[in-house]
CSV table of C-alpha atoms in Angstrom, one decimal:
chain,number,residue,atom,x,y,z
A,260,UNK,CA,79.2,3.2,89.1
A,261,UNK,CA,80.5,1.0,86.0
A,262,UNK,CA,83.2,-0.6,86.4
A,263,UNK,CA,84.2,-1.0,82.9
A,264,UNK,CA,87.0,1.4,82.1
A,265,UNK,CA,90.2,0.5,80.9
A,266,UNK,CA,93.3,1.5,82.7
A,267,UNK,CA,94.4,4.6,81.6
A,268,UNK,CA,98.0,4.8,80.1
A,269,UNK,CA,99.3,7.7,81.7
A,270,UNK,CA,98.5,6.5,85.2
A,271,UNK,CA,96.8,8.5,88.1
A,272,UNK,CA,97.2,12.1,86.6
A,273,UNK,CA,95.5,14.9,88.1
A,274,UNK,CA,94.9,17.7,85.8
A,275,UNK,CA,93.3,20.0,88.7
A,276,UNK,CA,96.4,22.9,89.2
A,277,UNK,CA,96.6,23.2,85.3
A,278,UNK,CA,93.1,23.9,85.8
A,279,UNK,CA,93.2,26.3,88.2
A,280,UNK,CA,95.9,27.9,87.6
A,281,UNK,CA,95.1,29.0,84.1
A,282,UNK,CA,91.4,29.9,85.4
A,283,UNK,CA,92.6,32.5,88.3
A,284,UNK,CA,95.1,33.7,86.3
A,285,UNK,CA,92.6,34.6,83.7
A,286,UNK,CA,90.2,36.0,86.4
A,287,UNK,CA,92.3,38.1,87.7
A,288,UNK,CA,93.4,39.8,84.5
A,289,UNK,CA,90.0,39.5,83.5
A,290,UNK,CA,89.1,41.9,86.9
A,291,UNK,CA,91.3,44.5,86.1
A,292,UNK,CA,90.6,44.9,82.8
A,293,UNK,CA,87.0,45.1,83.8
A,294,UNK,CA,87.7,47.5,86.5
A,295,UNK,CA,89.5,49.7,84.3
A,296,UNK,CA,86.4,49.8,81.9
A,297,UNK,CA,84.4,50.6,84.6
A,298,UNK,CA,86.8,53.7,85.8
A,299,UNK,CA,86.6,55.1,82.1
A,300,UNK,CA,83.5,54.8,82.0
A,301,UNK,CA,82.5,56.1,84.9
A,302,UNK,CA,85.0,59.4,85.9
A,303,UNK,CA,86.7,59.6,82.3
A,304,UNK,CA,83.3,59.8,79.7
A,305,UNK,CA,81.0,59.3,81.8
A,306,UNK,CA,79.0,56.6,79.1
A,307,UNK,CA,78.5,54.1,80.9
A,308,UNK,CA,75.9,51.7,79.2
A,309,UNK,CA,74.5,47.7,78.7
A,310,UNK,CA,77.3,47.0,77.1
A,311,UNK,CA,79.2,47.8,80.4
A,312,UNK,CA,76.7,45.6,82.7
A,313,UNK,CA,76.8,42.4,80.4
A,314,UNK,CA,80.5,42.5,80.6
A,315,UNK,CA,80.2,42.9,84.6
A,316,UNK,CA,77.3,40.1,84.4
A,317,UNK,CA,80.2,37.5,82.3
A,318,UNK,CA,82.9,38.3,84.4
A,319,UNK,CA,80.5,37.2,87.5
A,320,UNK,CA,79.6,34.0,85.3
A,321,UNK,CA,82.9,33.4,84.4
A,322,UNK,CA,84.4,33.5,88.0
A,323,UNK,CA,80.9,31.5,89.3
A,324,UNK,CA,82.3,28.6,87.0
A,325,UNK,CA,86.3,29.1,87.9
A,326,UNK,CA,85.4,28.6,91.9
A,327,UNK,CA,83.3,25.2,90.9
A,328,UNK,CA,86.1,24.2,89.1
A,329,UNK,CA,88.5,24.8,91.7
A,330,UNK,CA,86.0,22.5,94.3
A,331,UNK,CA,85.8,20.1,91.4
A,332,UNK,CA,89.8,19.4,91.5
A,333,UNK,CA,89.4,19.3,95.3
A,334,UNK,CA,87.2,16.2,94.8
A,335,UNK,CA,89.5,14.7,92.6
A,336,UNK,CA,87.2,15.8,89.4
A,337,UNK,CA,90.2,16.3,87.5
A,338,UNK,CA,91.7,12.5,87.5
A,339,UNK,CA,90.6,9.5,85.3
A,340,UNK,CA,87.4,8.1,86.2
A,341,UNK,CA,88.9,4.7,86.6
A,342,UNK,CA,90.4,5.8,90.0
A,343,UNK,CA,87.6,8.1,91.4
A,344,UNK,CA,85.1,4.9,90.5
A,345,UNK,CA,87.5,3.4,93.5
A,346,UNK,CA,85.1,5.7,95.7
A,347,UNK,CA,81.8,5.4,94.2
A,348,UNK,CA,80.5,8.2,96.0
A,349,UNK,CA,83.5,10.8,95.3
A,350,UNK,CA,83.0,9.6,92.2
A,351,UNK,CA,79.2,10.6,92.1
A,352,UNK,CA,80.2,13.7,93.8
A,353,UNK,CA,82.4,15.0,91.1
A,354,UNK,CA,80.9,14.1,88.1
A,355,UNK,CA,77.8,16.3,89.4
A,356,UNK,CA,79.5,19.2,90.1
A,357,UNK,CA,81.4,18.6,86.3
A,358,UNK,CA,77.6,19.0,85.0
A,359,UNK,CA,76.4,22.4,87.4
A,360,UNK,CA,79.4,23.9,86.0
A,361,UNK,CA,78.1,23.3,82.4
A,362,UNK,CA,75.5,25.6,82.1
A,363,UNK,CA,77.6,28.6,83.5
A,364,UNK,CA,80.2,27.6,81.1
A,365,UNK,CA,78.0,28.0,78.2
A,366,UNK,CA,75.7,31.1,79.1
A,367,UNK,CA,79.1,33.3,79.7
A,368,UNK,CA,80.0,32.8,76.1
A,369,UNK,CA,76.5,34.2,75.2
A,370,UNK,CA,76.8,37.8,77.4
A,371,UNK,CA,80.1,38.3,76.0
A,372,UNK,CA,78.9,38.0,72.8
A,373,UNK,CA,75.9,40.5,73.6
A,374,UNK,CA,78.2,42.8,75.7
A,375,UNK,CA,80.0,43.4,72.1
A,376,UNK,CA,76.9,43.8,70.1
A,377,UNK,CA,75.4,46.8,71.9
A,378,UNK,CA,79.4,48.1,71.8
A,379,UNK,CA,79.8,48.1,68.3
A,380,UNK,CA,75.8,49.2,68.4
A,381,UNK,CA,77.0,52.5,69.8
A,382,UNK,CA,79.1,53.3,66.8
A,383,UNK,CA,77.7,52.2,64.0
A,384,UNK,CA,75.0,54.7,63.1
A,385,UNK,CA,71.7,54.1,61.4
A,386,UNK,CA,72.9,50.7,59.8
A,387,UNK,CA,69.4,48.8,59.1
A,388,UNK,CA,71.0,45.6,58.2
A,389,UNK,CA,74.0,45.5,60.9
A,390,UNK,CA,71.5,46.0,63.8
A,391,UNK,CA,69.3,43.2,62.8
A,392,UNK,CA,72.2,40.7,62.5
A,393,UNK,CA,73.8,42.2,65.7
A,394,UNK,CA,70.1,41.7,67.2
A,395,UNK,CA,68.4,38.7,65.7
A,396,UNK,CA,71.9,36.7,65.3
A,397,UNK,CA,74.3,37.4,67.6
A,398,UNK,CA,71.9,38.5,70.6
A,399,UNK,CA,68.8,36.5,70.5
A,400,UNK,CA,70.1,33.8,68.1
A,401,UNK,CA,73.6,33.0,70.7
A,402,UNK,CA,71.0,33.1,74.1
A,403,UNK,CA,68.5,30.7,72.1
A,404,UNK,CA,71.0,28.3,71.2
A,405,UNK,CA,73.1,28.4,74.3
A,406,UNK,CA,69.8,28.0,76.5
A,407,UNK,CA,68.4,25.0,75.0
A,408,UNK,CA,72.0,23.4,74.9
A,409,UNK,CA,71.6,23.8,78.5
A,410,UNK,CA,68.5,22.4,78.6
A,411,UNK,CA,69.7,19.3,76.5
A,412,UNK,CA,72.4,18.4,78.7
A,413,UNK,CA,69.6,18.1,81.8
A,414,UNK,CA,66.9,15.9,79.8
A,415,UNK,CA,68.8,13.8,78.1
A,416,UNK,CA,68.7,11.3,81.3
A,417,UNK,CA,65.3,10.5,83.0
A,418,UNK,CA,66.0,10.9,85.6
A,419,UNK,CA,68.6,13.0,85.7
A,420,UNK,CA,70.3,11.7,88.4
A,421,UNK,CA,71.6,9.1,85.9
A,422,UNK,CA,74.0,11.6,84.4
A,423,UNK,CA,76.1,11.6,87.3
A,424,UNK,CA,75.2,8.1,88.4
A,425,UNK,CA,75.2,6.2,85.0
A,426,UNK,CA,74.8,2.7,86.7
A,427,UNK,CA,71.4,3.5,87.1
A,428,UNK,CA,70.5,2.2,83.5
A,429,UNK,CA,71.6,-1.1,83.0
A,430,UNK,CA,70.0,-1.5,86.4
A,431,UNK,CA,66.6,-0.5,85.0
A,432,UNK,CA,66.2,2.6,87.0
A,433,UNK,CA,66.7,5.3,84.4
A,434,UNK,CA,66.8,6.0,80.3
A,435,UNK,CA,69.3,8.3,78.2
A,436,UNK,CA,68.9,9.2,74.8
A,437,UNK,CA,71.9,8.6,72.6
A,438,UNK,CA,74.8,10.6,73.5
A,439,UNK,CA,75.1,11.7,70.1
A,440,UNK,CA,71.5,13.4,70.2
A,441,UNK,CA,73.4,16.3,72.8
A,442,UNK,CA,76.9,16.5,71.6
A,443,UNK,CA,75.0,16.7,67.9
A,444,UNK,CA,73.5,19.4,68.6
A,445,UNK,CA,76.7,21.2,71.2
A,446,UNK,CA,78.6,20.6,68.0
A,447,UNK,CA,76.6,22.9,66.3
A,448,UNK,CA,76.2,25.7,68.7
A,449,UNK,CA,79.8,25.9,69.2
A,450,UNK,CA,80.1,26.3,65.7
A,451,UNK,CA,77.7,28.8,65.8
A,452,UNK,CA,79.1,30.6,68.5
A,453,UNK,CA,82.6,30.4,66.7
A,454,UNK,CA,81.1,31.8,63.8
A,455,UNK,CA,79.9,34.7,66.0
A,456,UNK,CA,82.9,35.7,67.5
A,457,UNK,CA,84.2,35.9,63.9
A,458,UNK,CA,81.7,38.1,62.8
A,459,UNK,CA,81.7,40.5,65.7
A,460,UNK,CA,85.6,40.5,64.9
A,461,UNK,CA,85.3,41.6,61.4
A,462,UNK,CA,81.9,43.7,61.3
A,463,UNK,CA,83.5,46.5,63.5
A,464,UNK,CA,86.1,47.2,60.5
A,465,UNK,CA,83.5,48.5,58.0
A,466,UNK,CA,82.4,50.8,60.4
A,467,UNK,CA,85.7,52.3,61.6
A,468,UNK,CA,87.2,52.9,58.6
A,469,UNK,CA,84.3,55.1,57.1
A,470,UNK,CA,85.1,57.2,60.8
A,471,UNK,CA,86.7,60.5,60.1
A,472,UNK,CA,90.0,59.5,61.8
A,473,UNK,CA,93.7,59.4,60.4
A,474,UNK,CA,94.7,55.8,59.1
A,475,UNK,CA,96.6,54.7,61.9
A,476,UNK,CA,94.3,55.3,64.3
A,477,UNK,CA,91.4,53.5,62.2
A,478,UNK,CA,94.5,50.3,62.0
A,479,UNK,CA,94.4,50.5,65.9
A,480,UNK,CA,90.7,50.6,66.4
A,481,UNK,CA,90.5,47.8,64.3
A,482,UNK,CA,93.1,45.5,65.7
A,483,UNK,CA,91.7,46.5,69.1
A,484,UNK,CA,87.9,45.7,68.3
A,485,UNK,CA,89.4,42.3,66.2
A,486,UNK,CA,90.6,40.5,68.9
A,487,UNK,CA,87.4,38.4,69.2
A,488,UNK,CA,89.5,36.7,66.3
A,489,UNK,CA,91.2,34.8,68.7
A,490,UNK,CA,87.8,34.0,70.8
A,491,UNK,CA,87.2,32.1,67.4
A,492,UNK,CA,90.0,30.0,67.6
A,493,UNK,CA,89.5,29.1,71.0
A,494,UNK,CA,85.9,28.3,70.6
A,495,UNK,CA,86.7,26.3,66.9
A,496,UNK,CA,89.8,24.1,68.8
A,497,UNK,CA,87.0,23.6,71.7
A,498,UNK,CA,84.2,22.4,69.6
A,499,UNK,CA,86.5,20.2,68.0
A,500,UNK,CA,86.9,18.3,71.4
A,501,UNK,CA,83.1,18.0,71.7
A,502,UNK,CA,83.0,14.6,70.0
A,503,UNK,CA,85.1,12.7,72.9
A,504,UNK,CA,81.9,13.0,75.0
A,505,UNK,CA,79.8,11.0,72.9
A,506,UNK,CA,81.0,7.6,74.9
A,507,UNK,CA,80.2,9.1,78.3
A,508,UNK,CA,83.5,7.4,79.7
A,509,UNK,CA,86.1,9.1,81.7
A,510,UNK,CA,84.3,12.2,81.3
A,511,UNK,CA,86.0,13.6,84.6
A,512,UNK,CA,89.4,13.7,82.7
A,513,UNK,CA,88.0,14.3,79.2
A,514,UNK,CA,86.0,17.5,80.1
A,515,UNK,CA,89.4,19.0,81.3
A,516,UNK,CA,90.1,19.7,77.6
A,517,UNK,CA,87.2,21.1,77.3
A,518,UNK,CA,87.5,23.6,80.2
A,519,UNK,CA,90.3,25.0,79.2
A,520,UNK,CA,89.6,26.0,76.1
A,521,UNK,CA,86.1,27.4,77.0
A,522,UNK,CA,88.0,29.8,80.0
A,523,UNK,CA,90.4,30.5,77.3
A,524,UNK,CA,87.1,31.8,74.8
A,525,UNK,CA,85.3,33.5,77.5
A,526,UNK,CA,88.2,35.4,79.1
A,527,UNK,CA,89.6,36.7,75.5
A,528,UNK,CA,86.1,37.5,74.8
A,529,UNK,CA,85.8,40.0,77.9
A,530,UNK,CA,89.3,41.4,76.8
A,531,UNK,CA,88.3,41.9,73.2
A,532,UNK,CA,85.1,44.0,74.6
A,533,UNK,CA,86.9,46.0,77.2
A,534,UNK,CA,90.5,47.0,75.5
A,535,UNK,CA,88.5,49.3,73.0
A,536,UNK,CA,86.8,51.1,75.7
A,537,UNK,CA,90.0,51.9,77.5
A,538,UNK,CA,91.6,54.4,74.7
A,539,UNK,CA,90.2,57.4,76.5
A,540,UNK,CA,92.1,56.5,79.6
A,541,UNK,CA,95.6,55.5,77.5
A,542,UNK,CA,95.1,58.8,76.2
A,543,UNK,CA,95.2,60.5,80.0
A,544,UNK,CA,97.7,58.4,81.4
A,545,UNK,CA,99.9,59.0,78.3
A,546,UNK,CA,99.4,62.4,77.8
A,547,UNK,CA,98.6,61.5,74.3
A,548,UNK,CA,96.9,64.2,71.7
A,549,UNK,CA,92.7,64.4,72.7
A,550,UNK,CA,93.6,63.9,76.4
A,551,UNK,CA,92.5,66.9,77.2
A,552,UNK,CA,88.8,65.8,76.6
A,553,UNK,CA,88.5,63.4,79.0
A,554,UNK,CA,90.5,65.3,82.0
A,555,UNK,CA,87.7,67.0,84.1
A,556,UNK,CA,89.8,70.5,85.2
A,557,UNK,CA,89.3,74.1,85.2
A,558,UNK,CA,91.7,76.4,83.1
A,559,UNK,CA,92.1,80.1,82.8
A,560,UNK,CA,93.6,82.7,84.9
A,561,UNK,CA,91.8,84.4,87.7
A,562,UNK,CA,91.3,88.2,86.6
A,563,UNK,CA,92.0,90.8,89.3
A,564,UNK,CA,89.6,94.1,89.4
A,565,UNK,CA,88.6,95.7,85.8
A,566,UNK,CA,90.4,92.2,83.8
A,567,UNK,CA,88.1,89.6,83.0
A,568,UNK,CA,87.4,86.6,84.3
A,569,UNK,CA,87.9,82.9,82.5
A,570,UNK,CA,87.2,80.1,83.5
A,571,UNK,CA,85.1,77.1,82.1
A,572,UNK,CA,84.6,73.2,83.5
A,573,UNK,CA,85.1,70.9,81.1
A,574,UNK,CA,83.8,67.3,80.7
A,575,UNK,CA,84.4,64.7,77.7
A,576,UNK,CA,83.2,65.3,74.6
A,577,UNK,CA,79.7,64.4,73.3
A,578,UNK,CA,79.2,64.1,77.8
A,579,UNK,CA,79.7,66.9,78.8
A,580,UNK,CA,76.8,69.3,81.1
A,581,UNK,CA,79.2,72.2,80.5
A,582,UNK,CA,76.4,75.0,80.0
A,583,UNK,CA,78.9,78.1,78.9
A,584,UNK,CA,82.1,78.2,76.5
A,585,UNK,CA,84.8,80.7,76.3
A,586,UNK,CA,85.7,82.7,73.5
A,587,UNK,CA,87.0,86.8,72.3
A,588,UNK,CA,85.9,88.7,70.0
A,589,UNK,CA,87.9,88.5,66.7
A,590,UNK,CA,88.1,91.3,64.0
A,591,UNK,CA,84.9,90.6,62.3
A,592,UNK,CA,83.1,90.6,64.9
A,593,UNK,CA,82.6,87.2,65.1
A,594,UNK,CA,82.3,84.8,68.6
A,595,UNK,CA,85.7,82.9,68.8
A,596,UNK,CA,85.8,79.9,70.6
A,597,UNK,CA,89.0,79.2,72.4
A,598,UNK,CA,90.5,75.6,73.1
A,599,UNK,CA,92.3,75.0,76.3
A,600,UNK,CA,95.8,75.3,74.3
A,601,UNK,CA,94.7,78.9,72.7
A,602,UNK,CA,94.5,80.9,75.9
A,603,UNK,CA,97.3,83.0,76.4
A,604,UNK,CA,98.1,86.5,78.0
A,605,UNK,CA,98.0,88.2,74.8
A,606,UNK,CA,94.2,87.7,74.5
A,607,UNK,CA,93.2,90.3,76.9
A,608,UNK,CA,89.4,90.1,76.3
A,609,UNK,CA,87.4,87.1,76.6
A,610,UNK,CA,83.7,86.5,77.2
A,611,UNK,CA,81.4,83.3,78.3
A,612,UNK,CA,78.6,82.3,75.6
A,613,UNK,CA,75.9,80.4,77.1
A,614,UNK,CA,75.8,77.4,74.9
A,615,UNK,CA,72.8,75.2,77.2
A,616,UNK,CA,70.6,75.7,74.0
A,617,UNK,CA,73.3,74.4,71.7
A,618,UNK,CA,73.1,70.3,70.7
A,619,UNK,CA,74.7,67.8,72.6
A,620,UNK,CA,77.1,65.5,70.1
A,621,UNK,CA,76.1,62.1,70.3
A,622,UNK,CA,77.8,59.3,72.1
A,623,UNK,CA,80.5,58.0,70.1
A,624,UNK,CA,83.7,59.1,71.6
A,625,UNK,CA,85.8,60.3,69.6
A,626,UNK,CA,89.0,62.4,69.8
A,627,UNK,CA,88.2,65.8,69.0
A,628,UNK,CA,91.5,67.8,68.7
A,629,UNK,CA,90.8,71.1,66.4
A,630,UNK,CA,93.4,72.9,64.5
A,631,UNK,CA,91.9,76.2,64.7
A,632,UNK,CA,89.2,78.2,66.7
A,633,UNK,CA,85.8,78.0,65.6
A,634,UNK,CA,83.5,81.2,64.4
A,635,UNK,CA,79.9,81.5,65.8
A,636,UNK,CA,78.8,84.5,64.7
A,637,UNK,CA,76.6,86.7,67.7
């Protein structure tokens, strides 16, 4: 190891319970949130889709990273690297497990992003243009860049032992590339990224708004599907770090910045693609207008002999395998379809339509609260 590192100003500090304790706490809102996605999903619409599994397949990443951090603290990969060099082989040890981490660090931030696309993919309709830039751009374009960044960070020392063991090149045994060369180009794909999360912030607004829903519900939707806003900021603030690696000194303590900002990015990432997916469960818990679609129940009242019978299962809408509806016969002689809050005793008659040849809706869920029965003439 070099020994040529000044002494650091602020003295031994150890940065590893910051660390960790804003990286569990994260995880473990990050799990519940997840978990609660999964539970709507699952018993409430019964949707579930990629979108769900890439968030599942970040929130793996993401806690892959957090337990290497926490190991890294324990080998004092947290602290100034002019006191680790005083154990050249703690040293060593920590500075390697500082570059494993990197690659999970950075390929979380690209399945969050993707996890968002194919949500806002599921409600955007036949928009030519939007599906190629959620595609080409945010998809293929965030895993390209993201991959060979990884890639970067492994061949820019032959061999690449020499990252973690840098006094291997004045003694002749290895060659780096400029440090510049790497951090140019993870300057640029944390801009990119930033630029991303902006997008995939903004892009869902056009699309909600032109939804047939009330304004205040169209204001929530899009605060809820525009917190990837403040992904942005995290990932701009961390990019802006990026430069401090370029002399490869102290990088134990500098990278702390760096980790905290990027478990800051990925965790409001998963949080701004699961809290739009959770309005179907608010809505039960609540007892909120539309809950009814999303409760799984049977309603009616059991006929004795010569009364009729009602009864109907009901799923959420645009889900549901439901096969028969239940409706009376109004005074033209048209089919009636009765919502669960129209049955009443006064409606003596009722009969069950098979509807298995009717159209499924597709599956956007949305609140479907109607005003008055609808006619289906038989």
């Amino acid at each position: 190891m070099s020994s040529s590192l000044s002494t650091p100003p602020d003295g031994d500090t150890n940065r590893a319970n910051e660390l960790n304790a804003l990286a569990w706490t994260w995880i473990a809102l990050s799990s519940v949130i997840v978990a609660l996605r999964f539970y709507t999903r699952i018993r409430l619409t019964k949707n579930l889709s990629w979108d769900d599994w890439f968030i599942l397949i970040t929130l793996v990443i993401t806690a892959t990273y957090t337990g290497l951090f926490t190991y890294l603290g324990a080998l004092g990969g947290c602290r100034h690297l002019y006191y680790l060099e005083k154990n050249p082989a703690q040293a060593i040890k920590a500075i390697r497990i500082n570059y494993i981490a990197q690659p999970f660090t950075i390929i979380a931030l690209a399945t969050g992003k993707i996890s968002i696309a194919f949500l806002i993919m599921r409600i955007m309709g036949k928009s030519i243009w939007r599906r190629a830039f959620l595609i080409w751009a945010v998809m293929i374009g965030s895993t390209l860049f993201c991959s060979i960044a990884i890639i970067l960070t492994f061949v820019q020392c032959r061999p690449v032992e020499a990252l973690w063991n840098p006094a291997l090149v004045p003694a002749g045994k290895a060659v780096c590339w400029p440090s510049y060369r790497q951090t140019d180009f993870s300057l640029f794909t944390g801009s990119w990224l930033a630029f991303i999360d902006l997008a995939l912030a903004i892009l869902p607004i056009s699309i909600i708004w032109n939804l047939q829903l009330n304004w205040h519900k169209k204001l929530g939707l899009s605060v809820l599907m525009g917190l990837g806003v403040f992904a942005c900021i995290c990932a701009a603030i961390k990019t802006s770090k990026l430069t401090e690696l370029n002399a490869r000194a102290d990088i134990t303590f500098i990278t702390v910045d760096l980790w905290i900002w990027n478990v800051n990015e990925s965790n409001v990432v998963i949080f701004a693609a699961c809290m739009p997916t959770l309005r179907p469960l608010f809505l039960v818990l609540f007892r909120r207008p539309g809950s009814e679609n999303y409760r799984v129940k049977s309603y009616g009242r059991t006929s004795s002999a010569g009364k009729w019978k009602l009864s109907r299962t009901s799923g959420a809408i645009g889900v549901s395998d439901s096969t028969t509806a239940v409706g009376a016969i109004g005074g033209n002689d048209s089919w009636l379809e009765l919502g669960p809050n129209q049955r009443n005793d006064k409606i003596s008659r009722t009969i069950e339509l098979d509807v298995t040849s009717y159209p499924k809706p597709t599956d956007i869920d949305e609140e479907h609260t109607p005003t008055h029965p609808v006619g289906y003439t038989v």
